[in-house]
XYZ file of C-alpha atoms in Angstrom:
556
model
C 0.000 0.000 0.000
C 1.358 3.502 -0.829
C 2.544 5.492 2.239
C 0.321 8.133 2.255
C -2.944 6.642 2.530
C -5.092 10.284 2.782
C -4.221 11.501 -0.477
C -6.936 11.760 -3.231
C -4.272 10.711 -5.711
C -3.717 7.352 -3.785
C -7.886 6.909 -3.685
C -8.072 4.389 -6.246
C -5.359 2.285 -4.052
C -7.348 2.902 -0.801
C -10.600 1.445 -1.966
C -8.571 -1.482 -4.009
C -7.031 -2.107 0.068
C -10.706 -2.046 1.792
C -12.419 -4.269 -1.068
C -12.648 -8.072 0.537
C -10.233 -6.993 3.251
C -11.555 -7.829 7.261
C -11.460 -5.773 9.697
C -12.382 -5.606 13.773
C -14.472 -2.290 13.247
C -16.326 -0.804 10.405
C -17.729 2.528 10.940
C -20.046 3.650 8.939
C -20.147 7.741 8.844
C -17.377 9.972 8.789
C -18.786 13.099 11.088
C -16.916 14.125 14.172
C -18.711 10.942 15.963
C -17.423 8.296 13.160
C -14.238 10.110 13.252
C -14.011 9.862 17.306
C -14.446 6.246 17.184
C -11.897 5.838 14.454
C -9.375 7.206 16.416
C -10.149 6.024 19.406
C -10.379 1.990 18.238
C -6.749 2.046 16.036
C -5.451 3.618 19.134
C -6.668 0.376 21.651
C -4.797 -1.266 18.254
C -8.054 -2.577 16.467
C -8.161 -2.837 12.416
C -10.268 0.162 11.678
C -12.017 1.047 8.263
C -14.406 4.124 8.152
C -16.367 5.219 4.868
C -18.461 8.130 4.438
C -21.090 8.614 1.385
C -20.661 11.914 0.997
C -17.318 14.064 2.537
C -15.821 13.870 5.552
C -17.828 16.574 7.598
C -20.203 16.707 5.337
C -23.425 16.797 7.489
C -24.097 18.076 10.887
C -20.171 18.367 11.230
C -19.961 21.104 9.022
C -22.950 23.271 9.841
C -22.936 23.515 13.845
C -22.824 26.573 15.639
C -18.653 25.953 15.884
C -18.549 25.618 19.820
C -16.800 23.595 22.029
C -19.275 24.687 24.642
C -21.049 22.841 27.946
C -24.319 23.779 26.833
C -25.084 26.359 30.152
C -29.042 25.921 29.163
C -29.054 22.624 29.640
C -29.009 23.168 33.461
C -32.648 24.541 33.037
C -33.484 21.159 31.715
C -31.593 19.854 34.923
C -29.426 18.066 32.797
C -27.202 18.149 35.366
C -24.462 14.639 33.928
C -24.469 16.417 30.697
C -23.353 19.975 31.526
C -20.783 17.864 33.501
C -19.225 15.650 31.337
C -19.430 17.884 27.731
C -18.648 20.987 30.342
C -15.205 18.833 31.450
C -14.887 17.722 27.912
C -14.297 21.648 26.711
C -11.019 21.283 28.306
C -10.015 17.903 26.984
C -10.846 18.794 23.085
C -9.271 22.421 23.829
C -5.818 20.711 24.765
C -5.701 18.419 22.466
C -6.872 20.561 19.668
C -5.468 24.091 20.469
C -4.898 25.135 17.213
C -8.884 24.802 16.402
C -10.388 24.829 19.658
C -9.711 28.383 20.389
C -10.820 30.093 24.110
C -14.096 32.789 23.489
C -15.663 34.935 26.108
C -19.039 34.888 26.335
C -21.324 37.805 27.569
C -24.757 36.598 28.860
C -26.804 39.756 29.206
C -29.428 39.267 32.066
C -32.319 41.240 31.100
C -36.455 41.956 32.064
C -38.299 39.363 31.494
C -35.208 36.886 30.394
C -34.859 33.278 31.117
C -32.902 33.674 34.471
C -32.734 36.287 36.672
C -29.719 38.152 38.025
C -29.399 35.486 40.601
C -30.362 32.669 39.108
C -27.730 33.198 36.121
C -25.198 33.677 39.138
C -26.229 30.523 40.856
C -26.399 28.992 37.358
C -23.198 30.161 35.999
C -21.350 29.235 39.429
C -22.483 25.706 39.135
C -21.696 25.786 35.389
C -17.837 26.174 36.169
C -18.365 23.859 39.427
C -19.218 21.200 37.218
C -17.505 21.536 34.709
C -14.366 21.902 36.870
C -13.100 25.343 35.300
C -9.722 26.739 35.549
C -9.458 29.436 37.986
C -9.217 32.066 35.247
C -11.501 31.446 33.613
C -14.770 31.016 36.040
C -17.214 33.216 35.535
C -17.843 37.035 36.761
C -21.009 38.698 37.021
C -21.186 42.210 35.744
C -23.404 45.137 36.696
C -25.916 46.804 33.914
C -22.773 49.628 33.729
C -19.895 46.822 33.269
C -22.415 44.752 30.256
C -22.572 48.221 28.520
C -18.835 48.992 29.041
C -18.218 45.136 27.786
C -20.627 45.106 25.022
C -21.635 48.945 23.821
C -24.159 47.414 21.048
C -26.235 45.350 23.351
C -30.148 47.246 24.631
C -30.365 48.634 27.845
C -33.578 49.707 28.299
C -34.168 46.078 29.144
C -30.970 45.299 30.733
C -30.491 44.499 34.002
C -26.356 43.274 34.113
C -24.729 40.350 32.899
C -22.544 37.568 33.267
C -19.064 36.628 31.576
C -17.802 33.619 31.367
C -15.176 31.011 28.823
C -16.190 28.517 26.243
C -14.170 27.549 22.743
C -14.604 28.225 19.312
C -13.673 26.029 16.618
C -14.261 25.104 13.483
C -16.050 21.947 13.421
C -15.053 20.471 10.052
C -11.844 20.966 10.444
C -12.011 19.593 13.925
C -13.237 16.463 12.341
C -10.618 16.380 9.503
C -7.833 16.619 11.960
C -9.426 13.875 14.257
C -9.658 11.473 11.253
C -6.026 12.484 10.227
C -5.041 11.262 13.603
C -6.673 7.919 13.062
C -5.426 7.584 9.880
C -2.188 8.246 10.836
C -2.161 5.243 13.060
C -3.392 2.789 10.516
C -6.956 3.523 10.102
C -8.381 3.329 6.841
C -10.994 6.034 6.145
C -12.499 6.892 2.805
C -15.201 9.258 1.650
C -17.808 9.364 -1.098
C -18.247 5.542 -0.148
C -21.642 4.655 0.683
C -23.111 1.689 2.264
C -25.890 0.603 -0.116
C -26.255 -3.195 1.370
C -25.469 -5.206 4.379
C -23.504 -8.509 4.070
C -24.766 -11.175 6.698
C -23.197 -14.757 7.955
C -26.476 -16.198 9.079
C -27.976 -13.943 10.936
C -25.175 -12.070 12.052
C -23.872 -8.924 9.944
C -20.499 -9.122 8.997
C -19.863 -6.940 5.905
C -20.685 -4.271 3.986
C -21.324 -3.596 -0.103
C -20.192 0.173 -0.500
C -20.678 2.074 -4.069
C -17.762 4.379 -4.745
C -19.855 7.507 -6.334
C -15.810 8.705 -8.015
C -15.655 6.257 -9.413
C -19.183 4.189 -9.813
C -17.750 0.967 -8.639
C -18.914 -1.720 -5.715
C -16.575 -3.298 -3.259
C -17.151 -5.198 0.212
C -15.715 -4.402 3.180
C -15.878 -7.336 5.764
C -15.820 -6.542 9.762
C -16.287 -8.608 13.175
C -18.164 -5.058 14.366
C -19.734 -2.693 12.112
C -21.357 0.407 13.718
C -23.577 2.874 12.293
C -22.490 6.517 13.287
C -24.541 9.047 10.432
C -25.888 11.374 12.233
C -29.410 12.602 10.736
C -29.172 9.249 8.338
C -28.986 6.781 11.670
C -32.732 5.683 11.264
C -31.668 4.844 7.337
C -29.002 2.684 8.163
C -31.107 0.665 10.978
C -33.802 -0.222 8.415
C -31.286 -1.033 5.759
C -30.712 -3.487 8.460
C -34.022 -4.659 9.687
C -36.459 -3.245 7.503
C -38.139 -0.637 9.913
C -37.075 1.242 12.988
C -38.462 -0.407 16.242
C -38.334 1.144 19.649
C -36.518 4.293 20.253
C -36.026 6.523 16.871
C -34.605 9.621 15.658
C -36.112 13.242 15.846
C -34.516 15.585 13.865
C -34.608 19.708 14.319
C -32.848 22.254 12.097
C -30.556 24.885 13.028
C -29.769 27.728 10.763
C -26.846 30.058 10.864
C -26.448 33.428 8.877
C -23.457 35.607 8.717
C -22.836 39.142 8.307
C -19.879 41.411 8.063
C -18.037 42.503 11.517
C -18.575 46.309 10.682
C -22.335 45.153 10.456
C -22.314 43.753 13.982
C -19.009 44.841 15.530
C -19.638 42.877 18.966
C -16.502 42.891 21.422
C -16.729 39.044 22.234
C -19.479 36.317 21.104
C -22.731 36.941 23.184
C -25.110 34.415 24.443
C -28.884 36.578 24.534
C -32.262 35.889 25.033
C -35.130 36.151 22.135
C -37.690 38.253 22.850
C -40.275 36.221 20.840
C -39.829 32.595 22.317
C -38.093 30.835 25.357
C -34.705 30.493 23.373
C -31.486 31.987 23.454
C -28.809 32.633 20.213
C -25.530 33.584 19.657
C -23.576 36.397 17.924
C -19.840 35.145 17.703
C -17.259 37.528 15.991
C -14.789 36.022 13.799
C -11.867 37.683 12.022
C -14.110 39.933 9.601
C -17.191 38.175 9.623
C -19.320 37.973 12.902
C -22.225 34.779 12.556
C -25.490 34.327 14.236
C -27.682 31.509 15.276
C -29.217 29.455 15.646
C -32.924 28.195 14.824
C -34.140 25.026 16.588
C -37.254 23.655 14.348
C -38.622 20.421 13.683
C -37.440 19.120 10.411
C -39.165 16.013 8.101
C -37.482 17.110 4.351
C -34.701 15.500 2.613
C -31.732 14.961 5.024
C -29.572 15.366 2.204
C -30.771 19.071 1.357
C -31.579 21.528 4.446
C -31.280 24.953 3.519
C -31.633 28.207 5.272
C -35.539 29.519 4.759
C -36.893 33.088 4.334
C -38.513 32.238 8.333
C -34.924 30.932 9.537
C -33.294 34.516 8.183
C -35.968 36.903 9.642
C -36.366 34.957 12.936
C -32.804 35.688 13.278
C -32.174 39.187 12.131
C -35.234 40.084 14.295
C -33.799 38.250 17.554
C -30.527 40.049 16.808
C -31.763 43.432 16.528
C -34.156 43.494 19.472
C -30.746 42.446 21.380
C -28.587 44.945 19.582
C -31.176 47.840 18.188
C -28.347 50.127 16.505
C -27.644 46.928 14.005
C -30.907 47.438 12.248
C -29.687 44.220 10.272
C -31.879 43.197 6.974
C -31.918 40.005 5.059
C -29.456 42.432 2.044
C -26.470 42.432 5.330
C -26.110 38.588 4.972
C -23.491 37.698 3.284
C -23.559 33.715 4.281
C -26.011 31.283 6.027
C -25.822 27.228 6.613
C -28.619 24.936 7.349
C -27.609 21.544 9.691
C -30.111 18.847 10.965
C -29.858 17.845 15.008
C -30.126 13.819 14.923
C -31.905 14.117 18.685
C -33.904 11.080 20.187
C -37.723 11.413 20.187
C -39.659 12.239 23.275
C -42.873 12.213 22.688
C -44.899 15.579 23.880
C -41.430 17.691 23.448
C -40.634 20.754 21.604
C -37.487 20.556 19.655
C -35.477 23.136 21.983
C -37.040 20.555 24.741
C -35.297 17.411 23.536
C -31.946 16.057 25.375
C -29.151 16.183 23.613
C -27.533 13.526 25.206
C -26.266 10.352 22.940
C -27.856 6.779 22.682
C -26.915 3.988 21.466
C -29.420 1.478 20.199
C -28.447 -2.536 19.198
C -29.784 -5.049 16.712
C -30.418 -8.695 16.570
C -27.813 -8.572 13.971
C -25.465 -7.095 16.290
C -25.351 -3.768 14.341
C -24.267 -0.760 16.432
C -25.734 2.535 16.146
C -25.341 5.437 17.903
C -27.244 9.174 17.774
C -27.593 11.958 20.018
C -25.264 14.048 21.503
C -22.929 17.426 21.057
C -19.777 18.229 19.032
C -18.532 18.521 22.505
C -18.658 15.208 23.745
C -17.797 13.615 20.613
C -14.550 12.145 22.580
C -16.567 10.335 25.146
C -19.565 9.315 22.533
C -16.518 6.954 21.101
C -14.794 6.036 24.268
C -18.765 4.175 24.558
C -19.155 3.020 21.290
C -15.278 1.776 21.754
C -15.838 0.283 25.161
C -19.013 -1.903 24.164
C -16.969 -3.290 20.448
C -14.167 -4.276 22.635
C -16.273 -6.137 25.523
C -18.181 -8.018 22.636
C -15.224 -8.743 20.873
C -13.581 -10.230 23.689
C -16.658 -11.925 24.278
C -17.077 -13.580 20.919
C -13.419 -13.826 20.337
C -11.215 -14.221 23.754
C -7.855 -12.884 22.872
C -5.984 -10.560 21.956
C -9.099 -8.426 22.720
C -9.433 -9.157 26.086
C -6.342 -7.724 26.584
C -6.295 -4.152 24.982
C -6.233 -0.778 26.558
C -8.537 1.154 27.609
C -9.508 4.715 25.861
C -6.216 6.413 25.118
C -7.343 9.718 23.746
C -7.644 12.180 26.529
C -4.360 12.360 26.387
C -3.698 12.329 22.525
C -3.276 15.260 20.585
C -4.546 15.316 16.827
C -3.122 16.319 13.859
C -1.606 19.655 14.130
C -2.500 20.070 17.516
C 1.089 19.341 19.306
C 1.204 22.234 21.742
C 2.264 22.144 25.380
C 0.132 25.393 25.875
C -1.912 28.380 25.107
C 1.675 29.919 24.819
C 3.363 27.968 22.707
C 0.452 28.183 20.091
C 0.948 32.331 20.278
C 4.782 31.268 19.627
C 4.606 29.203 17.375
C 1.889 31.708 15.385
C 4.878 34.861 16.057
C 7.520 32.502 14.569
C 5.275 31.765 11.602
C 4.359 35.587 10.599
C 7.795 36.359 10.697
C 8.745 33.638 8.021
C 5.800 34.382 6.090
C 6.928 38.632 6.217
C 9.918 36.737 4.054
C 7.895 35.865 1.233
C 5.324 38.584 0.959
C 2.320 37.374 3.591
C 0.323 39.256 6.167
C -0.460 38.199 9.769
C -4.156 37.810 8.967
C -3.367 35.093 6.223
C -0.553 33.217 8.388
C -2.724 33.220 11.746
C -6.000 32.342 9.175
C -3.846 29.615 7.990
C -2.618 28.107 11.589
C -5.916 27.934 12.806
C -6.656 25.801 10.199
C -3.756 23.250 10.348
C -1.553 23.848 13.473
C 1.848 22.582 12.913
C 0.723 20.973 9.530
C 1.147 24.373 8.365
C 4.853 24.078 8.590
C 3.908 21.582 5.424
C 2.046 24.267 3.490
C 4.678 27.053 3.589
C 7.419 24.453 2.602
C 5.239 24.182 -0.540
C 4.719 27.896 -0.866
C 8.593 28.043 -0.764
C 8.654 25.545 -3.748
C 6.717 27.685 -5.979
C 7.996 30.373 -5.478
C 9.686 30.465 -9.389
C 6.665 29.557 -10.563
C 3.609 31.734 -9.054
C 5.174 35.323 -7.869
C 2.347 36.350 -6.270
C 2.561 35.438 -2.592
C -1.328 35.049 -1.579
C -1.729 33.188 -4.696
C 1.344 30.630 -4.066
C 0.238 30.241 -0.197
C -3.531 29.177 -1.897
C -1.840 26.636 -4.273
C 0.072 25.110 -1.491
C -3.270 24.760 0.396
C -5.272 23.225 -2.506
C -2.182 20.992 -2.927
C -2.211 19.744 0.888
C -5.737 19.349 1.107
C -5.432 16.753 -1.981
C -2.800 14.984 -0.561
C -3.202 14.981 3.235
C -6.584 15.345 3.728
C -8.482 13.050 0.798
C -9.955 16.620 -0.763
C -11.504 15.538 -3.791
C -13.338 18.389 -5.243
C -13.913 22.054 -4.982
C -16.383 21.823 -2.548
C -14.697 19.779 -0.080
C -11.498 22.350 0.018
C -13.890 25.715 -0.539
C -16.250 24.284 2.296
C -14.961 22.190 4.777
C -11.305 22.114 4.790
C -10.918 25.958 4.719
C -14.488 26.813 5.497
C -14.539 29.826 3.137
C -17.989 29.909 1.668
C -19.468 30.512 5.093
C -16.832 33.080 6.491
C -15.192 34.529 2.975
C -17.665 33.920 0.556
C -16.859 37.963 -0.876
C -14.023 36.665 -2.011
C -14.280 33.934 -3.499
C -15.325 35.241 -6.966
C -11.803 35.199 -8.065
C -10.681 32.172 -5.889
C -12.701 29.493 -6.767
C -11.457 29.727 -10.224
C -8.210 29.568 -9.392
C -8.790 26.463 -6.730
C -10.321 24.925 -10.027
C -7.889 25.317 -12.677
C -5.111 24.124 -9.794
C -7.135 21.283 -8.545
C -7.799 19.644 -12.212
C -4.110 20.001 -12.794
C -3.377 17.986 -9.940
C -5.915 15.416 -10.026
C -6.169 15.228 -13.580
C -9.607 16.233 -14.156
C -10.693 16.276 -18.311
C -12.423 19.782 -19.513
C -16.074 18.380 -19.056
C -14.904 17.273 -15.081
C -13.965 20.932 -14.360
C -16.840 22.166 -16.037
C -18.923 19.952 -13.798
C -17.093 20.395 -10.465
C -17.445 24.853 -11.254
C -20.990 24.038 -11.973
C -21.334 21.924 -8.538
C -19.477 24.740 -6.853
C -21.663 27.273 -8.330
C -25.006 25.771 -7.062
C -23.660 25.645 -3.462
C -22.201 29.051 -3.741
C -25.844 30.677 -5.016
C -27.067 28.374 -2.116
C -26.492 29.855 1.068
C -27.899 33.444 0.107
C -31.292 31.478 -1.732
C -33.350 32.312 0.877
């Protein structure tokens, strides 16, 4: 097998490997929760395969609100073991993930009429950081009405009666995911996208295989596994009755949750803010980023195609009229959005609940077949969602197989760092970032692009501007050579096959720099089909593609 096994070049080799091979564990879906269990498995030293139908990150993965947060709400639910374990987990994905799971203050204005009260948020907030065992530093402080408007000029004060300010992490959840499945794949696991399962393969009774079509290229192959488990997200209920026919007992409920963004000069917030809606017992947020600041999120019950949610006309205005009641001197309209994204919540139904009413904690549900499937739960706990799934493959397979499984580790990963993410500390991210604007001053780059670019891939960047500094004959223009590097890393490091995957989620700029992209995505084009090889009528077809989702996320 070629050494680099997560390079779109090597594809063809990849799915030759997984056709007829066996394996310990098959998972099915390649979302932060697929990607979790990856990792975690090769590391206990199991044979791991992972296919995905679509891209890596390609569902709810992609189109979160992009926090690493505890989920302080949830204590008016009294979900008191959740808040605790996803509050502890913050920490845990933060330091082994620095480079993408970034520290954000949060301002919770307390205001008339809000959810809690000035003492209740206190009470709440205090038992947020007790449970989630918070660094000193970062516990919360509770601000008076003068201190929120000092904080936060923007926010209304008619209505305000202080506030509360407290830590939780911003990432970017794709590339979260592609930097979690990196790590597995570095350590032997074979993962491959656009692969989907279209049949189970069964000895007896007992599932032991999969047939997976291979939409690049339009071929079959069968993967064969001791455990196969069934980690897609929204597309969990699918997968069960591809299984048994129909969904019995517990089953899915899915909501949707729509983002929009606007420009930073259009809602120039100080830090993200965590506010109440006037209209409804919810709460949103308004997170700055670099020159964009996004908004969201909706929380409605959704029954369309899984494949295709999209942000609504009622999604936007709900949104822009949330925002401005909070901030009045936005005056945002539906013409200030320059991005939105549309992601479904695969939550378990309770019957009688609203969809802001349903737990968010994970389940996992088993078949006679001895299929494993697993829904629920937060990009925050996706760490401990696999440690589960992990824990119950290994007892079985020690039960139906004796050794060597009954003899191999427990969960290794709150200790391992993923891809990119090899930082001691806080610190030695902010050196490593000064070291890295300083080389790129050499060959023409700005601090914005560098620190845009290490948030992205950590130390892997060390990998892109070695490329840059290859080109540098052959493309003089130094934002241009940094871009080819990119495109040319994200083909051969991170299984990028097409224009969406690098434009969406392995640089994430439709959603946060679609303005530019006019005379990018051209560019990413012309590059890409040179190094994948693409004929005239491919690149017409993958611009088209591109096009479609581009128009997309302003069709509203």
């Amino acid at each position: 097998m070629t050494k680099n096994t997560f390079s779109a070049n090597h594809r063809e080799e990849l799915m030759a490997e997984l056709d007829n091979d066996h394996y310990d564990l098959l998972i099915i879906g390649g979302g932060i929760t697929g990607a979790g269990i990856a990792l975690d498995a090769v590391s206990r030293g199991l044979k791991v395969a992972l296919v995905e139908k679509k891209d890596f990150a390609w569902g709810t993965s992609s189109r979160s609100t992009k926090l690493i947060h505890g989920g302080l709400r949830y204590l008016k639910q009294f979900e008191i073991n959740l808040v605790r374990e996803v509050g502890r987990e913050r920490a845990i994905v933060h330091r082994n993930a620095r480079h993408v799971v970034i520290p954000e203050k949060m301002l919770l204005p307390i205001i008339e009429g809000g959810s809690l009260g000035k003492a209740l948020s206190s009470i709440g907030l205090w038992v947020y950081d007790f449970l989630a065992d918070v660094e000193k530093e970062e516990r919360r402080k509770m601000l008076t009405k003068k201190e929120v408007i000092k904080a936060e000029p923007l926010v209304r004060t008619d209505i305000l009666k202080g506030g509360g300010l407290y830590f939780e992490y911003r990432t970017d959840d794709a590339r979260l995911t592609i930097e979690v499945m990196k790590s597995a794949v570095s350590r032997g696991a074979k993962c491959v996208n656009y692969a989907e399962v279209i049949e189970y393969l069964y000895e007896g009774k007992k599932v032991n295989g999969v047939k997976v079509k291979d939409h690049n290229s339009d071929k079959e192959i069968t993967i064969h596994a001791k455990k196969i488990v069934n980690a897609t997200g929204p597309w969990v209920d699918n997968l069960r009755k591809l299984d048994t026919g129909k969904v019995k007992g517990k089953r899915l409920h899915l909501t949707k949750g729509v983002h929009i963004v606007v420009p930073y000069e259009k809602l120039p917030i100080k830090q993200a803010v965590y506010f109440d809606v006037d209209e409804d017992d919810r709460m949103q947020f308004a997170v700055p980023r670099g020159e964009i600041t996004y908004i969201g999120t909706t929380d409605t019950n959704y029954t369309d195609n899984t494949n295709n949610p999209t942000s609504m006309k009622d999604d936007v205005d709900y949104i822009l009229r949330s925002t401005n009641a909070m901030f009045p001197n936005a005056k945002l309209t539906s013409k200030d959005v320059v991005s939105s994204w549309a992601g479904l919540r695969p939550l378990i139904h309770e019957d009688g609940k609203d969809p802001s009413e349903l737990s968010r904690k994970d389940e996992i549900f088993y078949s006679k077949s001895g299929l494993i499937s697993i829904a629920g739960g937060k990009l925050t706990g996706y760490r401990k969602m696999a440690e589960r799934i992990v824990d119950v493959v290994v007892e079985q397979l020690g039960e139906e197989f004796g050794k060597p499984y009954n003899d191999l580790p427990y969960c290794q990963t709150e200790q391992l760092q993923v891809s990119g993410g090899k930082f001691k500390s806080d610190k030695s991210v902010a050196k490593y970032i000064s070291k890295k604007v300083s080389e790129a001053k050499e060959f023409g780059l700005g601090k914005k692009e560098t620190l845009s670019l290490i948030r992205k891939y950590g130390r892997n960047t060390d990998v892109i501007f070695e490329k840059a500094n290859s080109l540098l004959t052959q493309i003089p223009d130094a934002d241009e050579r940094l871009l080819m590097a990119e495109v040319w890393y994200g083909i051969n490091h991170e299984l990028c096959c097409n224009l969406n995957d690098f434009l969406i989620r392995r640089t994430g700029r439709l959603y946060f720099e679609r303005q530019t992209l006019d005379k990018v995505y051209p560019q990413v084009a012309d590059e890409m089909a040179k190094l994948l090889d693409w004929s005239a009528k491919k690149k017409k077809v993958e611009l088209a593609t591109f096009k479609k989702e581009y128009e997309s996320v302003l069709d509203f």
